PDB file of C-alpha atoms in Angstrom:
ATOM      1  CA  UNK A   1     136.474 133.073  45.711  1.00  0.00           C
ATOM      2  CA  UNK A   2     134.242 129.489  46.549  1.00  0.00           C
ATOM      3  CA  UNK A   3     132.704 128.356  44.299  1.00  0.00           C
ATOM      4  CA  UNK A   4     128.484 129.316  44.222  1.00  0.00           C
ATOM      5  CA  UNK A   5     126.579 126.449  45.832  1.00  0.00           C
ATOM      6  CA  UNK A   6     122.787 126.839  46.877  1.00  0.00           C
ATOM      7  CA  UNK A   7     121.918 128.056  50.595  1.00  0.00           C
ATOM      8  CA  UNK A   8     120.338 125.407  52.532  1.00  0.00           C
ATOM      9  CA  UNK A   9     117.523 126.470  55.127  1.00  0.00           C
ATOM     10  CA  UNK A  10     117.141 123.795  58.089  1.00  0.00           C
ATOM     11  CA  UNK A  11     121.176 123.582  58.380  1.00  0.00           C
ATOM     12  CA  UNK A  12     122.093 127.018  58.191  1.00  0.00           C
ATOM     13  CA  UNK A  13     121.323 128.950  61.819  1.00  0.00           C
ATOM     14  CA  UNK A  14     119.587 127.470  64.423  1.00  0.00           C
ATOM     15  CA  UNK A  15     118.539 130.730  66.460  1.00  0.00           C
ATOM     16  CA  UNK A  16     115.745 129.265  68.184  1.00  0.00           C
ATOM     17  CA  UNK A  17     114.104 132.581  69.022  1.00  0.00           C
ATOM     18  CA  UNK A  18     111.725 133.331  65.825  1.00  0.00           C
ATOM     19  CA  UNK A  19     109.386 134.462  68.166  1.00  0.00           C
ATOM     20  CA  UNK A  20     111.553 137.752  68.919  1.00  0.00           C
ATOM     21  CA  UNK A  21     111.126 139.109  65.115  1.00  0.00           C
ATOM     22  CA  UNK A  22     107.989 140.532  66.302  1.00  0.00           C
ATOM     23  CA  UNK A  23     109.976 143.252  67.897  1.00  0.00           C
ATOM     24  CA  UNK A  24     112.463 143.506  65.423  1.00  0.00           C
ATOM     25  CA  UNK A  25     112.285 146.574  63.821  1.00  0.00           C
ATOM     26  CA  UNK A  26     114.402 149.999  63.731  1.00  0.00           C
ATOM     27  CA  UNK A  27     115.807 150.703  67.079  1.00  0.00           C
ATOM     28  CA  UNK A  28     118.010 152.829  69.090  1.00  0.00           C
ATOM     29  CA  UNK A  29     118.788 150.392  71.949  1.00  0.00           C
ATOM     30  CA  UNK A  30     121.574 148.886  70.500  1.00  0.00           C
ATOM     31  CA  UNK A  31     123.371 151.821  69.332  1.00  0.00           C
ATOM     32  CA  UNK A  32     122.713 153.915  72.334  1.00  0.00           C
ATOM     33  CA  UNK A  33     123.814 151.302  74.792  1.00  0.00           C
ATOM     34  CA  UNK A  34     126.942 150.646  72.916  1.00  0.00           C
ATOM     35  CA  UNK A  35     130.537 152.915  72.388  1.00  0.00           C
ATOM     36  CA  UNK A  36     130.083 154.371  69.028  1.00  0.00           C
ATOM     37  CA  UNK A  37     133.721 154.268  67.171  1.00  0.00           C
ATOM     38  CA  UNK A  38     134.210 157.297  64.908  1.00  0.00           C
ATOM     39  CA  UNK A  39     134.307 156.969  61.452  1.00  0.00           C
ATOM     40  CA  UNK A  40     138.105 157.075  61.027  1.00  0.00           C
ATOM     41  CA  UNK A  41     138.170 154.263  63.762  1.00  0.00           C
ATOM     42  CA  UNK A  42     134.890 152.557  61.741  1.00  0.00           C
ATOM     43  CA  UNK A  43     136.567 152.459  58.773  1.00  0.00           C
ATOM     44  CA  UNK A  44     139.579 150.567  60.314  1.00  0.00           C
ATOM     45  CA  UNK A  45     137.270 147.777  61.762  1.00  0.00           C
ATOM     46  CA  UNK A  46     135.376 147.261  59.123  1.00  0.00           C
ATOM     47  CA  UNK A  47     138.655 146.432  56.871  1.00  0.00           C
ATOM     48  CA  UNK A  48     139.515 144.359  59.507  1.00  0.00           C
ATOM     49  CA  UNK A  49     136.588 142.290  58.938  1.00  0.00           C
ATOM     50  CA  UNK A  50     136.535 142.218  55.893  1.00  0.00           C
ATOM     51  CA  UNK A  51     140.082 140.849  55.733  1.00  0.00           C
ATOM     52  CA  UNK A  52     139.290 137.837  57.990  1.00  0.00           C
ATOM     53  CA  UNK A  53     136.130 136.971  56.420  1.00  0.00           C
ATOM     54  CA  UNK A  54     137.825 137.309  53.116  1.00  0.00           C
ATOM     55  CA  UNK A  55     140.812 135.059  54.679  1.00  0.00           C
ATOM     56  CA  UNK A  56     138.341 132.104  55.426  1.00  0.00           C
ATOM     57  CA  UNK A  57     136.639 132.473  52.339  1.00  0.00           C
ATOM     58  CA  UNK A  58     139.590 132.141  50.194  1.00  0.00           C
ATOM     59  CA  UNK A  59     142.168 129.707  52.503  1.00  0.00           C
ATOM     60  CA  UNK A  60     139.362 127.655  54.545  1.00  0.00           C
ATOM     61  CA  UNK A  61     138.267 128.261  58.254  1.00  0.00           C
ATOM     62  CA  UNK A  62     140.826 128.717  60.467  1.00  0.00           C
ATOM     63  CA  UNK A  63     141.093 126.206  63.562  1.00  0.00           C
ATOM     64  CA  UNK A  64     140.951 129.483  65.413  1.00  0.00           C
ATOM     65  CA  UNK A  65     137.151 129.954  64.550  1.00  0.00           C
ATOM     66  CA  UNK A  66     134.904 127.214  66.009  1.00  0.00           C
ATOM     67  CA  UNK A  67     131.283 127.592  66.276  1.00  0.00           C
ATOM     68  CA  UNK A  68     130.987 127.289  62.468  1.00  0.00           C
ATOM     69  CA  UNK A  69     127.978 128.870  61.255  1.00  0.00           C
ATOM     70  CA  UNK A  70     126.610 132.201  59.654  1.00  0.00           C
ATOM     71  CA  UNK A  71     126.411 134.020  63.244  1.00  0.00           C
ATOM     72  CA  UNK A  72     129.586 132.641  64.020  1.00  0.00           C
ATOM     73  CA  UNK A  73     131.665 133.918  60.890  1.00  0.00           C
ATOM     74  CA  UNK A  74     130.335 137.379  62.231  1.00  0.00           C
ATOM     75  CA  UNK A  75     131.590 136.552  65.631  1.00  0.00           C
ATOM     76  CA  UNK A  76     134.414 135.686  65.196  1.00  0.00           C
ATOM     77  CA  UNK A  77     135.570 138.152  62.504  1.00  0.00           C
ATOM     78  CA  UNK A  78     134.296 141.297  65.230  1.00  0.00           C
ATOM     79  CA  UNK A  79     136.318 139.557  68.217  1.00  0.00           C
ATOM     80  CA  UNK A  80     139.527 138.795  65.920  1.00  0.00           C
ATOM     81  CA  UNK A  81     139.144 142.293  64.269  1.00  0.00           C
ATOM     82  CA  UNK A  82     138.928 143.785  67.826  1.00  0.00           C
ATOM     83  CA  UNK A  83     142.123 142.124  69.102  1.00  0.00           C
ATOM     84  CA  UNK A  84     145.646 143.133  68.758  1.00  0.00           C
ATOM     85  CA  UNK A  85     148.030 141.732  65.913  1.00  0.00           C
ATOM     86  CA  UNK A  86     151.303 140.467  66.695  1.00  0.00           C
ATOM     87  CA  UNK A  87     153.000 138.609  64.504  1.00  0.00           C
ATOM     88  CA  UNK A  88     151.949 135.246  66.273  1.00  0.00           C
ATOM     89  CA  UNK A  89     148.559 136.032  65.621  1.00  0.00           C
ATOM     90  CA  UNK A  90     149.596 136.927  61.604  1.00  0.00           C
ATOM     91  CA  UNK A  91     151.730 133.675  61.612  1.00  0.00           C
ATOM     92  CA  UNK A  92     148.538 131.571  63.087  1.00  0.00           C
ATOM     93  CA  UNK A  93     146.071 133.242  60.965  1.00  0.00           C
ATOM     94  CA  UNK A  94     147.957 132.752  57.834  1.00  0.00           C
ATOM     95  CA  UNK A  95     148.573 136.494  57.062  1.00  0.00           C
ATOM     96  CA  UNK A  96     152.383 136.962  56.958  1.00  0.00           C
ATOM     97  CA  UNK A  97     153.332 139.515  54.549  1.00  0.00           C
ATOM     98  CA  UNK A  98     149.782 140.610  53.463  1.00  0.00           C
ATOM     99  CA  UNK A  99     149.078 144.482  53.727  1.00  0.00           C
ATOM    100  CA  UNK A 100     146.637 144.626  57.183  1.00  0.00           C
ATOM    101  CA  UNK A 101     145.025 147.523  58.040  1.00  0.00           C
ATOM    102  CA  UNK A 102     146.213 149.254  61.678  1.00  0.00           C
ATOM    103  CA  UNK A 103     145.513 147.998  65.104  1.00  0.00           C
ATOM    104  CA  UNK A 104     142.595 150.052  67.061  1.00  0.00           C
ATOM    105  CA  UNK A 105     143.442 151.467  70.494  1.00  0.00           C
ATOM    106  CA  UNK A 106     143.510 148.252  72.640  1.00  0.00           C
ATOM    107  CA  UNK A 107     141.600 150.456  75.352  1.00  0.00           C
ATOM    108  CA  UNK A 108     138.877 151.229  73.363  1.00  0.00           C
ATOM    109  CA  UNK A 109     138.331 148.027  71.536  1.00  0.00           C
ATOM    110  CA  UNK A 110     138.546 145.636  74.890  1.00  0.00           C
ATOM    111  CA  UNK A 111     134.961 146.820  76.096  1.00  0.00           C
ATOM    112  CA  UNK A 112     133.495 145.654  72.832  1.00  0.00           C
ATOM    113  CA  UNK A 113     135.041 142.654  72.355  1.00  0.00           C
ATOM    114  CA  UNK A 114     132.921 139.430  72.983  1.00  0.00           C
ATOM    115  CA  UNK A 115     130.677 141.674  74.539  1.00  0.00           C
ATOM    116  CA  UNK A 116     127.394 140.914  72.663  1.00  0.00           C
ATOM    117  CA  UNK A 117     124.083 141.735  74.051  1.00  0.00           C
ATOM    118  CA  UNK A 118     121.826 138.711  74.395  1.00  0.00           C
ATOM    119  CA  UNK A 119     118.113 138.236  74.714  1.00  0.00           C
ATOM    120  CA  UNK A 120     117.652 137.644  78.113  1.00  0.00           C
ATOM    121  CA  UNK A 121     120.013 141.241  78.991  1.00  0.00           C
ATOM    122  CA  UNK A 122     123.197 139.540  79.936  1.00  0.00           C
ATOM    123  CA  UNK A 123     126.508 139.725  77.523  1.00  0.00           C
ATOM    124  CA  UNK A 124     128.722 137.198  76.238  1.00  0.00           C
ATOM    125  CA  UNK A 125     131.045 135.792  73.462  1.00  0.00           C
ATOM    126  CA  UNK A 126     128.282 134.227  72.046  1.00  0.00           C
ATOM    127  CA  UNK A 127     124.926 134.823  70.368  1.00  0.00           C
ATOM    128  CA  UNK A 128     122.494 133.570  68.210  1.00  0.00           C
ATOM    129  CA  UNK A 129     121.971 135.651  64.707  1.00  0.00           C
ATOM    130  CA  UNK A 130     118.578 136.874  65.909  1.00  0.00           C
ATOM    131  CA  UNK A 131     120.392 138.012  68.737  1.00  0.00           C
ATOM    132  CA  UNK A 132     123.140 138.976  66.877  1.00  0.00           C
ATOM    133  CA  UNK A 133     121.153 141.557  65.023  1.00  0.00           C
ATOM    134  CA  UNK A 134     117.923 142.540  67.411  1.00  0.00           C
ATOM    135  CA  UNK A 135     120.548 143.452  70.396  1.00  0.00           C
ATOM    136  CA  UNK A 136     123.923 144.698  68.733  1.00  0.00           C
ATOM    137  CA  UNK A 137     122.892 146.252  65.505  1.00  0.00           C
ATOM    138  CA  UNK A 138     121.224 149.368  63.999  1.00  0.00           C
ATOM    139  CA  UNK A 139     118.862 148.800  60.938  1.00  0.00           C
ATOM    140  CA  UNK A 140     120.343 150.323  57.863  1.00  0.00           C
ATOM    141  CA  UNK A 141     117.423 149.769  55.078  1.00  0.00           C
ATOM    142  CA  UNK A 142     116.570 147.062  52.167  1.00  0.00           C
ATOM    143  CA  UNK A 143     118.690 148.153  49.426  1.00  0.00           C
ATOM    144  CA  UNK A 144     121.900 146.867  48.549  1.00  0.00           C
ATOM    145  CA  UNK A 145     122.817 150.633  47.621  1.00  0.00           C
ATOM    146  CA  UNK A 146     122.946 151.345  50.978  1.00  0.00           C
ATOM    147  CA  UNK A 147     125.126 148.816  52.129  1.00  0.00           C
ATOM    148  CA  UNK A 148     129.197 149.595  53.517  1.00  0.00           C
ATOM    149  CA  UNK A 149     131.564 146.746  53.912  1.00  0.00           C
ATOM    150  CA  UNK A 150     130.689 144.682  57.258  1.00  0.00           C
ATOM    151  CA  UNK A 151     127.191 145.328  57.326  1.00  0.00           C
ATOM    152  CA  UNK A 152     124.838 141.903  57.628  1.00  0.00           C
ATOM    153  CA  UNK A 153     122.240 141.232  55.176  1.00  0.00           C
ATOM    154  CA  UNK A 154     119.998 139.493  57.600  1.00  0.00           C
ATOM    155  CA  UNK A 155     117.248 136.526  56.169  1.00  0.00           C
ATOM    156  CA  UNK A 156     114.298 135.340  58.432  1.00  0.00           C
ATOM    157  CA  UNK A 157     112.440 131.855  57.764  1.00  0.00           C
ATOM    158  CA  UNK A 158     110.348 131.626  60.295  1.00  0.00           C
ATOM    159  CA  UNK A 159     111.973 129.195  62.246  1.00  0.00           C
ATOM    160  CA  UNK A 160     115.619 129.737  60.924  1.00  0.00           C
ATOM    161  CA  UNK A 161     117.340 132.726  60.548  1.00  0.00           C
ATOM    162  CA  UNK A 162     120.181 133.777  58.484  1.00  0.00           C
ATOM    163  CA  UNK A 163     123.555 136.166  58.055  1.00  0.00           C
ATOM    164  CA  UNK A 164     125.591 136.946  54.952  1.00  0.00           C
ATOM    165  CA  UNK A 165     127.962 139.657  55.204  1.00  0.00           C
ATOM    166  CA  UNK A 166     128.764 142.391  52.614  1.00  0.00           C
ATOM    167  CA  UNK A 167     132.163 142.536  51.376  1.00  0.00           C
ATOM    168  CA  UNK A 168     131.908 145.584  49.099  1.00  0.00           C
ATOM    169  CA  UNK A 169     132.128 143.703  45.835  1.00  0.00           C
ATOM    170  CA  UNK A 170     130.746 140.045  47.062  1.00  0.00           C
ATOM    171  CA  UNK A 171     128.710 138.847  49.720  1.00  0.00           C
ATOM    172  CA  UNK A 172     130.305 135.914  52.040  1.00  0.00           C
ATOM    173  CA  UNK A 173     128.688 133.422  54.203  1.00  0.00           C
ATOM    174  CA  UNK A 174     128.609 130.521  55.999  1.00  0.00           C
ATOM    175  CA  UNK A 175     125.661 127.881  55.243  1.00  0.00           C
ATOM    176  CA  UNK A 176     126.113 126.243  58.723  1.00  0.00           C
ATOM    177  CA  UNK A 177     127.100 122.976  57.409  1.00  0.00           C
ATOM    178  CA  UNK A 178     130.416 121.493  56.962  1.00  0.00           C
ATOM    179  CA  UNK A 179     132.340 118.227  56.344  1.00  0.00           C
ATOM    180  CA  UNK A 180     135.246 116.352  54.157  1.00  0.00           C
ATOM    181  CA  UNK A 181     134.037 118.011  51.109  1.00  0.00           C
ATOM    182  CA  UNK A 182     132.296 121.292  52.194  1.00  0.00           C
ATOM    183  CA  UNK A 183     133.695 123.956  54.426  1.00  0.00           C
ATOM    184  CA  UNK A 184     130.294 125.450  54.362  1.00  0.00           C
ATOM    185  CA  UNK A 185     131.955 128.785  52.655  1.00  0.00           C
ATOM    186  CA  UNK A 186     130.376 130.888  50.233  1.00  0.00           C
ATOM    187  CA  UNK A 187     130.737 133.844  48.097  1.00  0.00           C
ATOM    188  CA  UNK A 188     128.385 135.178  45.731  1.00  0.00           C
ATOM    189  CA  UNK A 189     128.545 138.302  43.718  1.00  0.00           C
ATOM    190  CA  UNK A 190     124.949 140.851  44.168  1.00  0.00           C
ATOM    191  CA  UNK A 191     123.754 139.761  40.912  1.00  0.00           C
ATOM    192  CA  UNK A 192     123.908 135.901  41.693  1.00  0.00           C
ATOM    193  CA  UNK A 193     121.984 136.325  44.555  1.00  0.00           C
ATOM    194  CA  UNK A 194     119.569 138.547  43.012  1.00  0.00           C
ATOM    195  CA  UNK A 195     119.136 135.928  40.350  1.00  0.00           C
ATOM    196  CA  UNK A 196     119.300 132.770  42.634  1.00  0.00           C
ATOM    197  CA  UNK A 197     116.399 130.229  41.719  1.00  0.00           C
ATOM    198  CA  UNK A 198     114.765 130.068  45.362  1.00  0.00           C
ATOM    199  CA  UNK A 199     113.433 133.420  45.395  1.00  0.00           C
ATOM    200  CA  UNK A 200     113.933 133.672  49.434  1.00  0.00           C
ATOM    201  CA  UNK A 201     117.146 134.466  49.026  1.00  0.00           C
ATOM    202  CA  UNK A 202     117.428 137.358  46.826  1.00  0.00           C
ATOM    203  CA  UNK A 203     118.141 140.573  48.676  1.00  0.00           C
ATOM    204  CA  UNK A 204     115.519 142.478  47.121  1.00  0.00           C
ATOM    205  CA  UNK A 205     113.429 144.936  48.899  1.00  0.00           C
ATOM    206  CA  UNK A 206     110.107 142.613  47.549  1.00  0.00           C
ATOM    207  CA  UNK A 207     111.495 139.889  49.216  1.00  0.00           C
ATOM    208  CA  UNK A 208     109.763 139.256  52.307  1.00  0.00           C
ATOM    209  CA  UNK A 209     112.165 136.784  53.603  1.00  0.00           C
ATOM    210  CA  UNK A 210     114.646 139.422  53.745  1.00  0.00           C
ATOM    211  CA  UNK A 211     114.859 141.384  56.550  1.00  0.00           C
ATOM    212  CA  UNK A 212     117.139 143.944  55.253  1.00  0.00           C
ATOM    213  CA  UNK A 213     120.429 145.399  55.929  1.00  0.00           C
ATOM    214  CA  UNK A 214     121.911 146.118  59.846  1.00  0.00           C
ATOM    215  CA  UNK A 215     125.169 147.333  60.772  1.00  0.00           C
ATOM    216  CA  UNK A 216     127.023 146.917  63.967  1.00  0.00           C
ATOM    217  CA  UNK A 217     125.834 149.376  66.589  1.00  0.00           C
ATOM    218  CA  UNK A 218     129.443 150.519  67.740  1.00  0.00           C
ATOM    219  CA  UNK A 219     130.496 151.248  63.966  1.00  0.00           C
ATOM    220  CA  UNK A 220     129.897 155.113  63.324  1.00  0.00           C
TER     221      UNK A 220
END
């Protein structure tokens, strides 16, 4: 697990869409528009997402992951979870010899992969943190007890937004910064974040910067 270093603010996620937050309320728009995996398929997808995020935290970012910020970590993990995972892929990802979830049916996952809904109504592989949440998830609540693996924690700071991933026992995220001495990845226990000196980062219902928990719209 990576060392717990303080999150930054300005270098997190340059969403540039803060004006859209006015409409960020529990909505069925994304859920109604996207196919929904059944419970068993959703469990498999959750397992893949957490395996992939954990691999980045544990091993460092794979060269296959290019846009390295908080939303980029989510986009990368979801895209890689939804693809076939042959021997060459496992070797490239450093996952040879590891016990991995089964693959989902490609006919089921292909229409979902890299088809994020954007604010302008188009679809594609890139969305900002705000677009990812607003157009591609369902609101779950503001209590960590409601979270399931691969759910997203969403924070709003007015001119910046930030995503974290609930991993079941810890919370993972990318700070949006990386250099020779810091790959930007963090992994924290919930108790660490709840006790964070900068209270803006506490995933608590009384923190106005913590918008809440969100679930990918195609996950049951």
